[in-house]
mmCIF file of C-alpha atoms in Angstrom:
data_model
loop_
_atom_site.group_PDB
_atom_site.id
_atom_site.type_symbol
_atom_site.label_atom_id
_atom_site.label_comp_id
_atom_site.label_asym_id
_atom_site.label_seq_id
_atom_site.Cartn_x
_atom_site.Cartn_y
_atom_site.Cartn_z
ATOM 1 C CA MET A 1 293.666 65.693 12.854
ATOM 2 C CA LYS A 2 291.604 68.260 10.932
ATOM 3 C CA LYS A 3 288.734 67.690 13.353
ATOM 4 C CA VAL A 4 291.002 68.461 16.314
ATOM 5 C CA ILE A 5 292.248 71.672 14.641
ATOM 6 C CA VAL A 6 288.662 72.826 13.995
ATOM 7 C CA ILE A 7 287.719 72.224 17.643
ATOM 8 C CA ILE A 8 290.771 74.194 18.815
ATOM 9 C CA LEU A 9 289.946 77.080 16.480
ATOM 10 C CA LEU A 10 286.350 77.191 17.675
ATOM 11 C CA TYR A 11 287.537 77.261 21.275
ATOM 12 C CA MET A 12 289.960 80.106 20.529
ATOM 13 C CA ILE A 13 287.246 82.133 18.777
ATOM 14 C CA SER A 14 284.860 81.729 21.697
ATOM 15 C CA TYR A 15 287.648 82.788 24.075
ATOM 16 C CA ILE A 16 288.764 85.820 22.070
ATOM 17 C CA TYR A 17 285.254 87.101 21.292
ATOM 18 C CA PRO A 18 283.143 86.212 24.321
ATOM 19 C CA ILE A 19 281.327 89.550 24.267
ATOM 20 C CA LEU A 20 280.012 88.993 20.735
ATOM 21 C CA VAL A 21 278.733 85.548 21.611
ATOM 22 C CA TYR A 22 277.276 86.885 24.860
ATOM 23 C CA ALA A 23 275.539 89.755 23.109
ATOM 24 C CA GLU A 24 273.472 87.406 20.977
ATOM 25 C CA GLU A 25 272.060 85.639 24.031
ATOM 26 C CA LYS A 26 268.267 85.630 24.101
ATOM 27 C CA THR A 27 266.644 86.819 27.327
ATOM 28 C CA GLY A 28 263.075 87.116 28.508
ATOM 29 C CA TYR A 29 262.569 90.767 27.600
ATOM 30 C CA TYR A 30 263.467 93.388 25.021
ATOM 31 C CA ILE A 31 263.716 97.096 25.938
ATOM 32 C CA GLU A 32 263.112 100.200 23.859
ATOM 33 C CA VAL A 33 263.993 103.718 25.008
ATOM 34 C CA ASN A 34 262.359 106.617 23.176
ATOM 35 C CA ILE A 35 264.861 109.420 23.824
ATOM 36 C CA THR A 36 262.617 112.111 22.366
ATOM 37 C CA GLN A 37 259.625 111.284 24.555
ATOM 38 C CA ASN A 38 261.607 109.957 27.556
ATOM 39 C CA ILE A 39 259.654 106.707 27.710
ATOM 40 C CA VAL A 40 260.921 103.170 28.314
ATOM 41 C CA SER A 41 258.900 100.264 26.878
ATOM 42 C CA ILE A 42 259.388 96.628 27.886
ATOM 43 C CA TYR A 43 258.429 93.849 25.454
ATOM 44 C CA ASP A 44 258.436 90.100 25.846
ATOM 45 C CA GLN A 45 260.128 87.899 23.250
ATOM 46 C CA ASN A 46 256.885 87.718 21.279
ATOM 47 C CA GLY A 47 256.868 91.477 20.849
ATOM 48 C CA VAL A 48 253.979 92.030 23.265
ATOM 49 C CA ILE A 49 254.373 95.159 25.358
ATOM 50 C CA GLN A 50 254.538 94.428 29.076
ATOM 51 C CA LYS A 51 255.406 97.704 30.789
ATOM 52 C CA THR A 52 256.063 101.361 30.091
ATOM 53 C CA PHE A 53 257.502 104.026 32.353
ATOM 54 C CA TYR A 54 258.812 107.548 32.142
ATOM 55 C CA CYS A 55 262.523 108.224 32.296
ATOM 56 C CA SER A 56 264.988 111.090 31.989
ATOM 57 C CA THR A 57 267.503 110.872 29.162
ATOM 58 C CA GLY A 58 270.214 113.420 28.329
ATOM 59 C CA GLY A 59 271.699 115.377 25.478
ATOM 60 C CA VAL A 60 274.425 112.794 24.875
ATOM 61 C CA THR A 61 272.267 109.676 25.262
ATOM 62 C CA PRO A 62 273.305 107.550 22.261
ATOM 63 C CA THR A 63 271.026 105.885 19.744
ATOM 64 C CA GLY A 64 271.483 102.317 18.571
ATOM 65 C CA THR A 65 271.150 98.717 19.715
ATOM 66 C CA TYR A 66 273.052 97.481 22.758
ATOM 67 C CA TYR A 67 273.029 94.604 25.226
ATOM 68 C CA THR A 68 273.017 94.988 28.991
ATOM 69 C CA SER A 69 275.911 93.702 31.054
ATOM 70 C CA ASP A 70 276.920 94.645 34.603
ATOM 71 C CA LYS A 71 274.521 95.366 37.456
ATOM 72 C CA TYR A 72 275.066 97.316 40.665
ATOM 73 C CA PRO A 73 272.774 97.797 43.687
ATOM 74 C CA TRP A 74 274.479 101.195 44.112
ATOM 75 C CA ARG A 75 276.677 102.899 41.532
ATOM 76 C CA MET A 76 278.679 106.113 41.712
ATOM 77 C CA LEU A 77 277.676 108.412 38.859
ATOM 78 C CA PHE A 78 279.008 111.475 37.089
ATOM 79 C CA GLY A 79 278.819 114.523 39.355
ATOM 80 C CA ASN A 80 279.726 112.682 42.571
ATOM 81 C CA VAL A 81 276.208 111.321 43.049
ATOM 82 C CA TYR A 82 274.866 107.765 43.320
ATOM 83 C CA GLY A 83 272.159 105.680 41.693
ATOM 84 C CA GLN A 84 270.273 102.607 42.877
ATOM 85 C CA TYR A 85 269.725 99.460 40.801
ATOM 86 C CA ALA A 86 272.065 100.390 37.966
ATOM 87 C CA THR A 87 272.195 98.213 34.842
ATOM 88 C CA ARG A 88 274.882 98.928 32.250
ATOM 89 C CA ILE A 89 273.609 99.429 28.695
ATOM 90 C CA HIS A 90 276.818 100.452 26.924
ATOM 91 C CA SER A 91 280.094 101.998 28.068
ATOM 92 C CA ASN A 92 279.157 104.652 30.660
ATOM 93 C CA ILE A 93 275.435 104.640 29.798
ATOM 94 C CA LEU A 94 273.257 102.899 32.389
ATOM 95 C CA PHE A 95 269.712 102.477 33.583
ATOM 96 C CA HIS A 96 269.592 103.703 37.175
ATOM 97 C CA SER A 97 267.414 105.515 39.682
ATOM 98 C CA VAL A 98 267.209 109.265 40.025
ATOM 99 C CA PRO A 99 270.494 110.243 41.744
ATOM 100 C CA TYR A 100 271.190 110.483 45.465
ATOM 101 C CA SER A 101 273.723 112.640 47.297
ATOM 102 C CA HIS A 102 275.026 109.585 49.176
ATOM 103 C CA THR A 103 274.449 105.848 49.299
ATOM 104 C CA ASP A 104 271.569 106.642 51.612
ATOM 105 C CA LYS A 105 268.007 106.110 50.450
ATOM 106 C CA SER A 106 266.877 109.266 52.241
ATOM 107 C CA SER A 107 269.253 111.525 50.246
ATOM 108 C CA LEU A 108 267.293 111.609 46.968
ATOM 109 C CA LYS A 109 267.779 114.594 44.660
ATOM 110 C CA TYR A 110 264.063 115.288 44.819
ATOM 111 C CA GLU A 111 264.091 118.160 42.331
ATOM 112 C CA GLU A 112 265.660 115.764 39.807
ATOM 113 C CA TYR A 113 262.963 113.200 40.557
ATOM 114 C CA ASN A 114 260.336 115.718 39.497
ATOM 115 C CA LYS A 115 262.039 115.913 36.089
ATOM 116 C CA LEU A 116 261.114 112.350 35.134
ATOM 117 C CA GLY A 117 259.541 112.531 31.692
ATOM 118 C CA GLN A 118 261.963 115.176 30.431
ATOM 119 C CA LYS A 119 265.659 115.412 29.573
ATOM 120 C CA ALA A 120 267.737 115.841 32.703
ATOM 121 C CA SER A 121 270.595 113.318 32.823
ATOM 122 C CA SER A 122 274.181 113.439 31.633
ATOM 123 C CA GLY A 123 273.391 110.608 29.226
ATOM 124 C CA CYS A 124 272.151 107.733 31.374
ATOM 125 C CA ILE A 125 268.527 106.612 31.600
ATOM 126 C CA ARG A 126 267.136 107.760 34.936
ATOM 127 C CA LEU A 127 264.127 105.927 36.367
ATOM 128 C CA ALA A 128 261.974 105.792 39.466
ATOM 129 C CA VAL A 129 263.369 103.220 41.896
ATOM 130 C CA LYS A 130 260.621 100.661 41.309
ATOM 131 C CA ASP A 131 261.262 100.791 37.549
ATOM 132 C CA ALA A 132 265.052 100.637 37.850
ATOM 133 C CA LYS A 133 264.629 97.729 40.264
ATOM 134 C CA TRP A 134 262.262 95.951 37.888
ATOM 135 C CA ILE A 135 264.880 96.001 35.120
ATOM 136 C CA TYR A 136 267.586 95.035 37.630
ATOM 137 C CA ASP A 137 265.533 92.062 38.886
ATOM 138 C CA ASN A 138 263.876 90.836 35.686
ATOM 139 C CA CYS A 139 266.140 91.621 32.728
ATOM 140 C CA ASP A 140 269.123 89.305 32.582
ATOM 141 C CA SER A 141 272.525 90.447 31.425
ATOM 142 C CA GLY A 142 272.479 90.286 27.647
ATOM 143 C CA THR A 143 269.028 91.878 27.326
ATOM 144 C CA LYS A 144 268.658 93.782 24.052
ATOM 145 C CA VAL A 145 268.127 97.544 24.390
ATOM 146 C CA TYR A 146 267.174 99.761 21.453
ATOM 147 C CA LEU A 147 267.604 103.522 21.965
ATOM 148 C CA TYR A 148 266.026 105.770 19.359
ATOM 149 C CA LYS A 149 264.519 109.197 18.698
ATOM 150 C CA SER A 150 260.955 109.619 17.456
ATOM 151 C CA SER A 151 257.966 111.888 17.982
ATOM 152 C CA GLU A 152 255.530 109.306 16.578
ATOM 153 C CA PRO A 153 252.727 108.194 18.947
ATOM 154 C CA LEU A 154 253.662 105.161 21.021
ATOM 155 C CA GLU A 155 251.677 101.956 21.364
ATOM 156 C CA SER A 156 251.255 102.456 25.101
ATOM 157 C CA LEU A 157 251.876 105.369 27.445
ATOM 158 C CA PRO A 158 252.849 105.105 31.117
ATOM 159 C CA LYS A 159 251.045 106.694 34.010
ATOM 160 C CA PRO A 160 252.219 110.246 34.752
ATOM 161 C CA PRO A 161 255.095 110.261 37.240
ATOM 162 C CA PHE A 162 254.256 111.247 40.788
ATOM 163 C CA LYS A 163 255.477 114.712 41.797
ATOM 164 C CA ILE A 164 257.225 115.173 45.129
ATOM 165 C CA ASP A 165 256.248 118.143 47.256
ATOM 166 C CA VAL A 166 259.645 119.807 47.689
ATOM 167 C CA ASN A 167 258.397 121.452 50.889
ATOM 168 C CA ASP A 168 257.623 118.099 52.516
ATOM 169 C CA LEU A 169 260.686 117.797 54.738
ATOM 170 C CA GLU A 170 259.699 114.368 56.046
ATOM 171 C CA LYS A 171 259.356 112.538 52.740
ATOM 172 C CA ARG A 172 261.047 114.529 49.985
ATOM 173 C CA GLY A 173 264.411 112.780 50.462
ATOM 174 C CA TRP A 174 262.918 109.400 49.523
ATOM 175 C CA ASP A 175 261.863 108.056 46.158
ATOM 176 C CA PRO A 176 258.102 107.503 46.639
ATOM 177 C CA THR A 177 258.298 104.167 44.804
ATOM 178 C CA ASP A 178 261.172 102.690 46.816
ATOM 179 C CA PRO A 179 259.894 99.437 48.417
ATOM 180 C CA ASP A 180 262.196 99.846 51.432
ATOM 181 C CA LEU A 181 260.158 99.320 54.611
ATOM 182 C CA ASN A 182 261.666 102.483 56.099
ATOM 183 C CA ASN A 183 260.295 104.611 53.283
ATOM 184 C CA PRO A 184 258.006 107.249 54.845
ATOM 185 C CA TRP A 185 255.912 107.222 51.678
ATOM 186 C CA LYS A 186 254.944 103.620 52.558
ATOM 187 C CA LYS A 187 254.831 102.602 48.904
ATOM 188 C CA ILE A 188 251.944 104.887 48.055
ATOM 189 C CA VAL A 189 252.593 105.378 44.378
ATOM 190 C CA GLN A 190 250.811 102.717 42.371
ATOM 191 C CA TRP A 191 248.129 103.196 39.783
ATOM 192 C CA ILE A 192 244.934 101.366 38.860
ATOM 193 C CA ASP A 193 242.984 102.710 35.902
ATOM 194 C CA ASP A 194 244.533 106.182 36.176
ATOM 195 C CA THR A 195 243.765 106.290 39.905
ATOM 196 C CA PRO A 196 246.598 106.464 42.472
ATOM 197 C CA VAL A 197 246.265 103.872 45.218
ATOM 198 C CA PHE A 198 247.857 104.369 48.589
ATOM 199 C CA PHE A 199 249.696 101.552 50.297
ATOM 200 C CA LYS A 200 249.799 101.608 54.059
ATOM 201 C CA GLU A 201 251.343 99.412 56.703
ATOM 202 C CA MET A 202 248.614 97.765 58.731
ATOM 203 C CA ILE A 203 248.354 95.469 61.697
ATOM 204 C CA ILE A 204 245.772 92.717 61.703
ATOM 205 C CA THR A 205 244.807 91.426 65.130
ATOM 206 C CA TYR A 206 243.259 87.987 65.241
ATOM 207 C CA HIS A 207 242.813 85.969 68.435
ATOM 208 C CA ASN A 208 245.071 88.453 70.238
ATOM 209 C CA GLU A 209 247.908 87.855 67.791
ATOM 210 C CA ASN A 210 249.291 90.722 65.703
ATOM 211 C CA TYR A 211 250.349 90.348 62.064
ATOM 212 C CA ASP A 212 252.073 93.002 59.971
ATOM 213 C CA CYS A 213 250.803 93.355 56.442
ATOM 214 C CA ASP A 214 250.696 95.748 53.522
ATOM 215 C CA GLY A 215 247.414 96.745 51.982
ATOM 216 C CA PHE A 216 245.976 99.590 50.020
ATOM 217 C CA ILE A 217 242.755 101.517 49.719
ATOM 218 C CA TYR A 218 241.135 101.580 46.298
ATOM 219 C CA GLU A 219 237.597 102.811 45.668
ATOM 220 C CA ASP A 220 236.983 102.821 49.432
ATOM 221 C CA ARG A 221 237.898 99.166 49.767
ATOM 222 C CA THR A 222 240.948 97.534 51.329
ATOM 223 C CA TYR A 223 242.969 94.990 49.357
ATOM 224 C CA LEU A 224 245.501 92.479 50.697
ATOM 225 C CA CYS A 225 247.814 90.094 48.873
ATOM 226 C CA ARG A 226 247.566 86.320 49.257
ATOM 227 C CA ASP A 227 250.590 86.108 51.578
ATOM 228 C CA ASP A 228 248.975 88.459 54.068
ATOM 229 C CA ILE A 229 245.646 86.693 53.759
ATOM 230 C CA ASN A 230 247.420 83.422 54.504
ATOM 231 C CA LYS A 231 248.695 84.846 57.789
ATOM 232 C CA ILE A 232 245.186 85.106 59.109
ATOM 233 C CA PHE A 233 242.406 83.359 57.313
ATOM 234 C CA TYR A 234 244.152 80.161 56.292
ATOM 235 C CA LYS A 235 245.658 79.694 59.724
ATOM 236 C CA TYR A 236 242.225 79.533 61.290
ATOM 237 C CA ALA A 237 240.393 77.857 58.438
ATOM 238 C CA ASN A 238 239.209 74.279 58.706
ATOM 239 C CA SER A 239 241.060 73.300 55.548
ATOM 240 C CA GLU A 240 244.799 73.774 55.076
ATOM 241 C CA SER A 241 244.334 73.922 51.307
ATOM 242 C CA GLN A 242 241.569 76.507 51.248
ATOM 243 C CA THR A 243 241.537 78.418 47.973
ATOM 244 C CA ILE A 244 240.326 81.905 47.180
ATOM 245 C CA SER A 245 237.219 81.617 45.047
ATOM 246 C CA GLU A 246 236.893 83.339 41.695
ATOM 247 C CA ASP A 247 234.049 85.409 43.134
ATOM 248 C CA ILE A 248 236.512 87.376 45.255
ATOM 249 C CA VAL A 249 237.182 90.764 43.667
ATOM 250 C CA SER A 250 240.885 91.237 42.919
ATOM 251 C CA VAL A 251 243.256 93.646 41.223
ATOM 252 C CA SER A 252 246.829 93.176 40.037
ATOM 253 C CA LEU A 253 249.760 95.504 40.685
ATOM 254 C CA ASP A 254 253.316 94.750 39.586
ATOM 255 C CA ASP A 255 252.360 91.129 38.879
ATOM 256 C CA ILE A 256 250.994 90.643 42.421
ATOM 257 C CA VAL A 257 247.299 89.880 42.901
ATOM 258 C CA TYR A 258 245.495 91.659 45.739
ATOM 259 C CA TYR A 259 242.097 90.524 47.010
ATOM 260 C CA ARG A 260 239.312 92.647 48.412
ATOM 261 C CA LEU A 261 239.243 92.215 52.148
ATOM 262 C CA ARG A 262 235.490 92.603 52.514
ATOM 263 C CA ASP A 263 234.889 89.601 50.240
ATOM 264 C CA ILE A 264 237.380 87.501 52.189
ATOM 265 C CA ILE A 265 235.752 88.532 55.463
ATOM 266 C CA ASP A 266 232.265 87.633 54.278
ATOM 267 C CA GLU A 267 233.287 84.290 52.790
ATOM 268 C CA ASN A 268 235.018 83.240 56.026
ATOM 269 C CA ASN A 269 232.215 84.375 58.341
ATOM 270 C CA LEU A 270 234.404 86.950 60.048
ATOM 271 C CA LEU A 271 233.872 90.443 61.402
ATOM 272 C CA ILE A 272 236.268 93.371 61.109
ATOM 273 C CA GLU A 273 236.797 96.605 62.996
ATOM 274 C CA TRP A 274 239.012 99.546 62.047
ATOM 275 C CA ASN A 275 241.151 101.649 64.339
ATOM 276 C CA ASP A 276 243.485 103.898 62.333
ATOM 277 C CA ASN A 277 246.026 101.447 60.890
ATOM 278 C CA LYS A 278 244.900 98.540 63.037
ATOM 279 C CA MET A 279 242.306 96.012 61.931
ATOM 280 C CA ILE A 280 240.668 93.692 64.432
ATOM 281 C CA ILE A 281 239.380 90.507 62.843
ATOM 282 C CA ARG A 282 236.814 88.491 64.775
ATOM 283 C CA ASN A 283 235.594 85.000 64.053
ATOM 284 C CA TYR A 284 231.852 85.325 64.416
ATOM 285 C CA GLU A 285 231.366 81.698 65.402
ATOM 286 C CA ILE A 286 234.056 81.744 68.105
ATOM 287 C CA MET A 287 233.588 85.310 69.342
ATOM 288 C CA PRO A 288 229.927 86.150 68.701
ATOM 289 C CA TYR A 289 228.849 89.754 68.650
ATOM 290 C CA GLU A 290 228.136 91.140 72.099
ATOM 291 C CA GLN A 291 226.786 94.605 72.389
ATOM 292 C CA GLU A 292 228.835 95.581 75.441
ATOM 293 C CA GLU A 293 232.123 94.889 73.617
ATOM 294 C CA TYR A 294 231.721 97.953 71.443
ATOM 295 C CA GLU A 295 232.051 101.538 72.495
ATOM 296 C CA LEU A 296 229.296 103.229 70.592
ATOM 297 C CA GLU A 297 228.434 106.122 72.868
ATOM 298 C CA GLU A 298 230.036 108.688 70.583
ATOM 299 C CA SER A 299 228.124 107.395 67.565
ATOM 300 C CA ILE A 300 224.695 107.635 69.198
ATOM 301 C CA GLU A 301 223.211 111.056 68.666
ATOM 302 C CA LYS A 302 220.913 112.270 71.401
ATOM 303 C CA GLN A 303 217.465 113.388 70.370
ATOM 304 C CA PRO A 304 216.408 116.948 71.288
ATOM 305 C CA ASN A 305 215.289 117.261 74.935
ATOM 306 C CA GLN A 306 216.397 113.707 75.658
ATOM 307 C CA GLU A 307 216.918 113.153 79.390
ATOM 308 C CA ASP A 308 220.011 111.313 80.585
ATOM 309 C CA ASP A 309 218.596 110.334 83.966
ATOM 310 C CA PHE A 310 215.291 108.768 82.917
ATOM 311 C CA VAL A 311 214.480 105.996 80.469
ATOM 312 C CA ASN A 312 211.311 103.991 80.845
ATOM 313 C CA GLU A 313 211.210 100.265 80.174
ATOM 314 C CA GLU A 314 209.717 100.592 76.682
ATOM 315 C CA ASP A 315 212.287 103.215 75.661
ATOM 316 C CA ASP A 316 215.036 101.043 77.094
ATOM 317 C CA LYS A 317 214.055 98.137 74.832
ATOM 318 C CA GLN A 318 213.866 100.437 71.820
ATOM 319 C CA ASN A 319 217.293 101.929 72.605
ATOM 320 C CA ASN A 320 218.836 98.479 72.867
ATOM 321 C CA PHE A 321 217.336 97.537 69.515
ATOM 322 C CA ASN A 322 218.628 100.761 67.926
ATOM 323 C CA LEU A 323 222.056 100.203 69.462
ATOM 324 C CA GLU A 324 222.382 96.763 67.917
ATOM 325 C CA SER A 325 221.076 97.996 64.549
ATOM 326 C CA ASN A 326 223.535 100.887 64.557
ATOM 327 C CA MET A 327 226.406 98.518 65.253
ATOM 328 C CA LEU A 328 225.476 96.201 62.402
ATOM 329 C CA ASP A 329 225.150 99.184 60.070
ATOM 330 C CA LYS A 330 228.541 100.385 61.222
ATOM 331 C CA ILE A 331 230.141 97.035 60.386
ATOM 332 C CA ASP A 332 228.585 97.095 56.914
ATOM 333 C CA ILE A 333 229.875 100.533 56.004
ATOM 334 C CA ILE A 334 233.369 100.215 57.420
ATOM 335 C CA ARG A 335 235.835 101.210 54.748
ATOM 336 C CA ASN A 336 237.620 98.074 53.694
#
């Protein structure tokens, strides 16, 4: 009988105080918000720092330890504005994006975006969209959040936030970090070793088939992720299980590995041409290089006093040799 009573009491306690039990739940990450310096730091459960990013706190942002709860893809905020990827910290204090005038991703309060890294909110923790989305996607409800004030140097500092040109009528209404495919910024704001890298939508043409992909230029080289590489190179490879060798140069952004296109091209015996945002990939074995396929007239500089209407046989051979050499040089120096 006593055992039954104990079980009933335990059930009643768990029913009456579900929030307390819920708050002690362990999740994959732990978050600190330095209100003084407007910096958010993400730690794993071993206390190893994983990410940092700038935020905007406010004069009434509370200090203390809290646990996240509700999440909202869009949330109406104080002042009749809206935030993307909102995660509730405590009461009416949330992580969320810089505010928008409407639930429209092109209605960003761009002047507020440029305040990231300084106090600007009514109390919530404002973030760039990619950072608000990262918390929304990766930090489960019940994640511990510690808000505090300190001027002491931090273990790790984030990259400086990108500044929007308020006179850029085309793009200023969008958060530059928003991954939406309609974003006119085309996901340009990422950083590698203090260097901004610029994402761009590209089309790869291979065997007269077009494939959309995202890549970026870094140190005059183009990088693609494995999924986009799979669209092309694995489809036409001899082995369905072809792997990318360790010799391929790669970089990592937001936990995604991107591989240098030139290395992939060379390893697969392919050729590549550039035309603005379009890349033409050729399989050298199937479509061998033919001089007449390339329009090189504009790249051939005429020598002084060169005649257009007369070329002797010896000069003709030399010109053909130079033409082929120029084309091979051009392929080697193509920015990719």
